[in-house]
Amino acid sequence: LLFVLGIAGKTWATVLEHQRPGLDPFVAEFGSNWIAVLSTSFLSIADTFAPGMVVLVVFLALRADRLVWLTPRRTQWLGWSLVAVSGAAALALHEVLPRFLATAVAVAAAAILLMVVEPAARGRSSWLMAAADWRPARYVGEISLSAYLWHYPVIILLSRVDVGITDSWVGVIYSFVLTSALGIALASVTYRWVEKPGQRLRRFVRVG
C-alpha cells in the first residue's frame, strides 16, 4: 500500500510539473509552490519506506525459521542483483524521471540491509555485519533520524550559496561529502540537545 501510494504521489507531481513546462526542476522540488509541497509530502515519499518494511518482515520470518528456501547464497544473489538493477535504474531515472530516483535508491538500500540482517536472523556473522557494527557507522545510525530531518535544509542551503559544486562526477562526490558532513554535524547537535532529552522525557509519560 505504501509503495503504491508513493508511486501515485510521484506520478501526480510529475504530471503537474509537465503542465508547467517553464518551471525549473529544482523549484518544482524545493520551491514555494504546491508541486514542491506534494513532492516532499508523505504522499510522494511513502514508497521509500516500503522496501525497508519488507526487509523487517523477512528478517522476522527468517528468525522464526520460515522462508527456508531463502538460503544465505540466494540472499546474497538476490541482494546484489537488486543493488545492480536498482543502481542502473537510478542512473537512468536521474535523466528521465528524477522524482523516481529515490524509489530505486530505496530498493538498493533495502537490498543491502537484507544482506546485513540475514546472517543475524540465523545466528551467524558476516563482513557486512561487521562493517555495520563499526563504531562510526553505529553512531550515524544512532543519529539517523536527526540526519534525515537535516539533509533537506542542508541541500537547500548549499544550493543557494556558491560553494563551487560543478555538474560532474567530481561535483557529485564533493556535494555528497559536503552535505553528509554538514548533516551529520547538525544532527549530532540536535540529537544531543533535542532528541535525547525527548527520549528521556518519554520515560515520565504514562501511556493508557
mmCIF file of C-alpha atoms in Angstrom:
data_model
loop_
_atom_site.group_PDB
_atom_site.id
_atom_site.type_symbol
_atom_site.label_atom_id
_atom_site.label_comp_id
_atom_site.label_asym_id
_atom_site.label_seq_id
_atom_site.Cartn_x
_atom_site.Cartn_y
_atom_site.Cartn_z
ATOM 1 C CA LEU A 1 0.000 0.000 0.000
ATOM 2 C CA LEU A 2 2.792 2.430 0.895
ATOM 3 C CA PHE A 3 4.668 1.618 -2.307
ATOM 4 C CA VAL A 4 1.589 2.203 -4.469
ATOM 5 C CA LEU A 5 0.784 5.394 -2.554
ATOM 6 C CA GLY A 6 4.275 6.803 -3.112
ATOM 7 C CA ILE A 7 4.332 5.934 -6.807
ATOM 8 C CA ALA A 8 0.902 7.542 -7.229
ATOM 9 C CA GLY A 9 2.075 10.700 -5.454
ATOM 10 C CA LYS A 10 5.235 10.932 -7.543
ATOM 11 C CA THR A 11 3.231 10.388 -10.729
ATOM 12 C CA TRP A 12 0.772 13.115 -9.751
ATOM 13 C CA ALA A 13 3.602 15.558 -9.036
ATOM 14 C CA THR A 14 5.286 14.686 -12.351
ATOM 15 C CA VAL A 15 2.062 15.278 -14.294
ATOM 16 C CA LEU A 16 1.583 18.644 -12.585
ATOM 17 C CA GLU A 17 5.179 19.593 -13.363
ATOM 18 C CA HIS A 18 4.761 18.702 -17.049
ATOM 19 C CA GLN A 19 1.760 21.015 -17.160
ATOM 20 C CA ARG A 20 4.128 23.876 -16.304
ATOM 21 C CA PRO A 21 6.953 23.448 -18.865
ATOM 22 C CA GLY A 22 8.705 26.662 -17.827
ATOM 23 C CA LEU A 23 9.097 25.597 -14.198
ATOM 24 C CA ASP A 24 12.675 24.923 -13.130
ATOM 25 C CA PRO A 25 13.089 21.295 -11.885
ATOM 26 C CA PHE A 26 14.743 22.460 -8.670
ATOM 27 C CA VAL A 27 11.926 24.931 -7.992
ATOM 28 C CA ALA A 28 9.408 22.157 -8.662
ATOM 29 C CA GLU A 29 11.139 20.064 -5.987
ATOM 30 C CA PHE A 30 12.044 22.667 -3.362
ATOM 31 C CA GLY A 31 10.406 25.957 -4.336
ATOM 32 C CA SER A 32 7.434 27.886 -2.993
ATOM 33 C CA ASN A 33 4.711 26.098 -4.920
ATOM 34 C CA TRP A 34 2.218 23.298 -4.365
ATOM 35 C CA ILE A 35 4.111 20.910 -6.637
ATOM 36 C CA ALA A 36 7.083 21.114 -4.279
ATOM 37 C CA VAL A 37 4.779 20.611 -1.299
ATOM 38 C CA LEU A 38 3.368 17.474 -2.939
ATOM 39 C CA SER A 39 6.847 16.258 -3.926
ATOM 40 C CA THR A 40 8.160 16.405 -0.357
ATOM 41 C CA SER A 41 4.992 15.201 1.372
ATOM 42 C CA PHE A 42 4.403 11.687 2.700
ATOM 43 C CA LEU A 43 2.124 11.058 -0.289
ATOM 44 C CA SER A 44 5.161 11.189 -2.589
ATOM 45 C CA ILE A 45 7.773 9.532 -0.372
ATOM 46 C CA ALA A 46 5.695 6.692 1.101
ATOM 47 C CA ASP A 47 7.173 4.218 -1.395
ATOM 48 C CA THR A 48 10.675 4.764 0.009
ATOM 49 C CA PHE A 49 9.558 3.352 3.378
ATOM 50 C CA ALA A 50 8.088 0.171 1.879
ATOM 51 C CA PRO A 51 11.292 -1.741 0.951
ATOM 52 C CA GLY A 52 12.716 -1.397 4.466
ATOM 53 C CA MET A 53 9.468 -2.629 5.964
ATOM 54 C CA VAL A 54 9.602 -5.671 3.670
ATOM 55 C CA VAL A 55 13.128 -6.406 4.920
ATOM 56 C CA LEU A 56 11.859 -6.250 8.514
ATOM 57 C CA VAL A 57 9.140 -8.801 7.739
ATOM 58 C CA VAL A 58 11.695 -11.060 6.017
ATOM 59 C CA PHE A 59 14.057 -10.732 8.998
ATOM 60 C CA LEU A 60 11.343 -11.791 11.454
ATOM 61 C CA ALA A 61 10.331 -14.684 9.200
ATOM 62 C CA LEU A 62 13.932 -15.905 8.961
ATOM 63 C CA ARG A 63 14.382 -15.645 12.716
ATOM 64 C CA ALA A 64 11.262 -17.790 13.129
ATOM 65 C CA ASP A 65 12.798 -20.452 10.830
ATOM 66 C CA ARG A 66 10.445 -19.659 7.984
ATOM 67 C CA LEU A 67 11.365 -18.857 4.375
ATOM 68 C CA VAL A 68 13.675 -21.876 4.343
ATOM 69 C CA TRP A 69 14.037 -21.506 0.567
ATOM 70 C CA LEU A 70 15.834 -18.175 1.114
ATOM 71 C CA THR A 71 19.255 -19.655 1.754
ATOM 72 C CA PRO A 72 22.293 -17.457 2.507
ATOM 73 C CA ARG A 73 23.567 -17.962 -1.054
ATOM 74 C CA ARG A 74 20.208 -16.991 -2.534
ATOM 75 C CA THR A 75 20.029 -13.976 -0.234
ATOM 76 C CA GLN A 76 23.403 -12.770 -1.496
ATOM 77 C CA TRP A 77 22.424 -13.398 -5.115
ATOM 78 C CA LEU A 78 19.102 -11.600 -4.690
ATOM 79 C CA GLY A 79 20.633 -8.723 -2.742
ATOM 80 C CA TRP A 80 23.472 -7.934 -5.143
ATOM 81 C CA SER A 81 21.156 -8.379 -8.149
ATOM 82 C CA LEU A 82 18.742 -5.824 -6.696
ATOM 83 C CA VAL A 83 21.624 -3.448 -5.977
ATOM 84 C CA ALA A 84 22.859 -3.716 -9.575
ATOM 85 C CA VAL A 85 19.416 -3.357 -11.170
ATOM 86 C CA SER A 86 18.348 -0.539 -8.846
ATOM 87 C CA GLY A 87 21.645 1.278 -9.364
ATOM 88 C CA ALA A 88 21.246 1.118 -13.144
ATOM 89 C CA ALA A 89 17.627 2.252 -12.801
ATOM 90 C CA ALA A 90 18.693 5.182 -10.609
ATOM 91 C CA LEU A 91 21.198 6.365 -13.225
ATOM 92 C CA ALA A 92 18.556 6.158 -15.954
ATOM 93 C CA LEU A 93 15.826 7.806 -13.889
ATOM 94 C CA HIS A 94 18.139 10.680 -12.960
ATOM 95 C CA GLU A 95 17.882 11.984 -16.515
ATOM 96 C CA VAL A 96 14.333 10.891 -17.435
ATOM 97 C CA LEU A 97 12.216 10.871 -14.263
ATOM 98 C CA PRO A 98 14.396 12.252 -11.446
ATOM 99 C CA ARG A 99 11.497 12.270 -8.986
ATOM 100 C CA PHE A 100 11.509 8.432 -9.063
ATOM 101 C CA LEU A 101 15.240 8.144 -8.379
ATOM 102 C CA ALA A 102 14.566 7.878 -4.641
ATOM 103 C CA THR A 103 12.460 4.767 -5.255
ATOM 104 C CA ALA A 104 15.363 2.961 -6.913
ATOM 105 C CA VAL A 105 17.765 4.083 -4.186
ATOM 106 C CA ALA A 106 15.358 2.821 -1.500
ATOM 107 C CA VAL A 107 15.204 -0.611 -3.146
ATOM 108 C CA ALA A 108 19.011 -0.774 -3.368
ATOM 109 C CA ALA A 109 19.363 0.294 0.279
ATOM 110 C CA ALA A 110 16.835 -2.338 1.359
ATOM 111 C CA ALA A 111 18.737 -4.992 -0.589
ATOM 112 C CA ILE A 112 21.956 -4.103 1.256
ATOM 113 C CA LEU A 113 20.051 -4.099 4.544
ATOM 114 C CA LEU A 114 18.693 -7.561 3.761
ATOM 115 C CA MET A 115 22.212 -8.897 3.241
ATOM 116 C CA VAL A 116 23.295 -7.304 6.529
ATOM 117 C CA VAL A 117 20.479 -8.695 8.700
ATOM 118 C CA GLU A 118 20.046 -12.136 7.106
ATOM 119 C CA PRO A 119 23.043 -13.699 8.903
ATOM 120 C CA ALA A 120 21.939 -12.133 12.213
ATOM 121 C CA ALA A 121 18.476 -13.649 11.799
ATOM 122 C CA ARG A 122 20.134 -17.065 11.524
ATOM 123 C CA GLY A 123 22.637 -16.502 14.325
ATOM 124 C CA ARG A 124 25.648 -16.128 12.028
ATOM 125 C CA SER A 125 28.095 -13.300 11.336
ATOM 126 C CA SER A 126 29.344 -11.712 8.121
ATOM 127 C CA TRP A 127 31.685 -8.990 6.926
ATOM 128 C CA LEU A 128 28.687 -6.779 6.158
ATOM 129 C CA MET A 129 27.513 -7.155 9.756
ATOM 130 C CA ALA A 130 30.992 -6.295 10.987
ATOM 131 C CA ALA A 131 31.057 -3.181 8.777
ATOM 132 C CA ALA A 132 27.605 -2.115 10.007
ATOM 133 C CA ASP A 133 28.784 -2.622 13.609
ATOM 134 C CA TRP A 134 31.798 -0.339 13.075
ATOM 135 C CA ARG A 135 31.585 2.378 15.717
ATOM 136 C CA PRO A 136 31.284 5.379 13.326
ATOM 137 C CA ALA A 137 28.611 3.526 11.346
ATOM 138 C CA ARG A 138 26.700 2.740 14.545
ATOM 139 C CA TYR A 139 26.881 6.400 15.556
ATOM 140 C CA VAL A 140 25.463 7.566 12.224
ATOM 141 C CA GLY A 141 22.688 5.024 12.667
ATOM 142 C CA GLU A 142 22.004 6.360 16.156
ATOM 143 C CA ILE A 143 21.561 9.934 14.890
ATOM 144 C CA SER A 144 19.942 8.886 11.603
ATOM 145 C CA LEU A 145 16.548 10.434 12.374
ATOM 146 C CA SER A 146 18.104 13.832 13.044
ATOM 147 C CA ALA A 147 20.334 13.443 9.984
ATOM 148 C CA TYR A 148 17.296 12.623 7.855
ATOM 149 C CA LEU A 149 15.478 15.719 9.088
ATOM 150 C CA TRP A 150 18.507 17.916 8.403
ATOM 151 C CA HIS A 151 19.519 16.745 4.932
ATOM 152 C CA TYR A 152 16.822 18.661 3.009
ATOM 153 C CA PRO A 153 17.568 22.025 4.671
ATOM 154 C CA VAL A 154 21.284 21.434 4.093
ATOM 155 C CA ILE A 155 20.699 20.687 0.394
ATOM 156 C CA ILE A 156 18.586 23.829 0.011
ATOM 157 C CA LEU A 157 21.171 25.941 1.845
ATOM 158 C CA LEU A 158 24.047 24.672 -0.308
ATOM 159 C CA SER A 159 22.017 25.280 -3.467
ATOM 160 C CA ARG A 160 21.579 28.938 -2.513
ATOM 161 C CA VAL A 161 25.212 29.702 -1.751
ATOM 162 C CA ASP A 162 28.202 29.437 -4.027
ATOM 163 C CA VAL A 163 30.243 26.501 -2.751
ATOM 164 C CA GLY A 164 31.864 25.602 -6.068
ATOM 165 C CA ILE A 165 29.803 22.497 -6.869
ATOM 166 C CA THR A 166 30.099 21.566 -10.548
ATOM 167 C CA ASP A 167 27.848 19.400 -12.704
ATOM 168 C CA SER A 168 30.277 16.480 -12.930
ATOM 169 C CA TRP A 169 31.091 13.215 -11.136
ATOM 170 C CA VAL A 170 33.626 15.099 -9.032
ATOM 171 C CA GLY A 171 30.923 17.635 -8.208
ATOM 172 C CA VAL A 172 28.522 14.856 -7.228
ATOM 173 C CA ILE A 173 31.090 13.312 -4.873
ATOM 174 C CA TYR A 174 32.024 16.713 -3.472
ATOM 175 C CA SER A 175 28.402 17.695 -2.836
ATOM 176 C CA PHE A 176 27.688 14.294 -1.234
ATOM 177 C CA VAL A 177 30.643 14.597 1.144
ATOM 178 C CA LEU A 178 29.835 18.207 1.985
ATOM 179 C CA THR A 179 26.129 17.538 2.535
ATOM 180 C CA SER A 180 26.883 14.464 4.647
ATOM 181 C CA ALA A 181 29.447 16.283 6.788
ATOM 182 C CA LEU A 182 27.141 19.238 7.466
ATOM 183 C CA GLY A 183 24.131 16.984 8.011
ATOM 184 C CA ILE A 184 25.963 14.757 10.499
ATOM 185 C CA ALA A 185 27.380 17.760 12.356
ATOM 186 C CA LEU A 186 23.963 19.391 12.722
ATOM 187 C CA ALA A 187 22.328 16.050 13.540
ATOM 188 C CA SER A 188 24.867 15.481 16.312
ATOM 189 C CA VAL A 189 23.861 18.768 17.918
ATOM 190 C CA THR A 190 20.093 18.227 17.684
ATOM 191 C CA TYR A 191 20.414 14.590 18.761
ATOM 192 C CA ARG A 192 22.373 15.617 21.847
ATOM 193 C CA TRP A 193 20.212 18.585 22.844
ATOM 194 C CA VAL A 194 16.762 17.793 21.404
ATOM 195 C CA GLU A 195 16.241 14.120 20.573
ATOM 196 C CA LYS A 196 17.921 12.512 23.607
ATOM 197 C CA PRO A 197 16.220 14.834 26.114
ATOM 198 C CA GLY A 198 12.935 13.988 24.407
ATOM 199 C CA GLN A 199 13.661 10.289 24.769
ATOM 200 C CA ARG A 200 14.397 10.714 28.466
ATOM 201 C CA LEU A 201 11.213 12.753 28.893
ATOM 202 C CA ARG A 202 9.201 9.927 27.384
ATOM 203 C CA ARG A 203 10.050 7.777 30.405
ATOM 204 C CA PHE A 204 7.926 10.046 32.558
ATOM 205 C CA VAL A 205 4.910 9.942 30.235
ATOM 206 C CA ARG A 206 2.475 7.171 31.011
ATOM 207 C CA VAL A 207 0.513 5.762 28.085
ATOM 208 C CA GLY A 208 -3.045 4.485 28.587
#
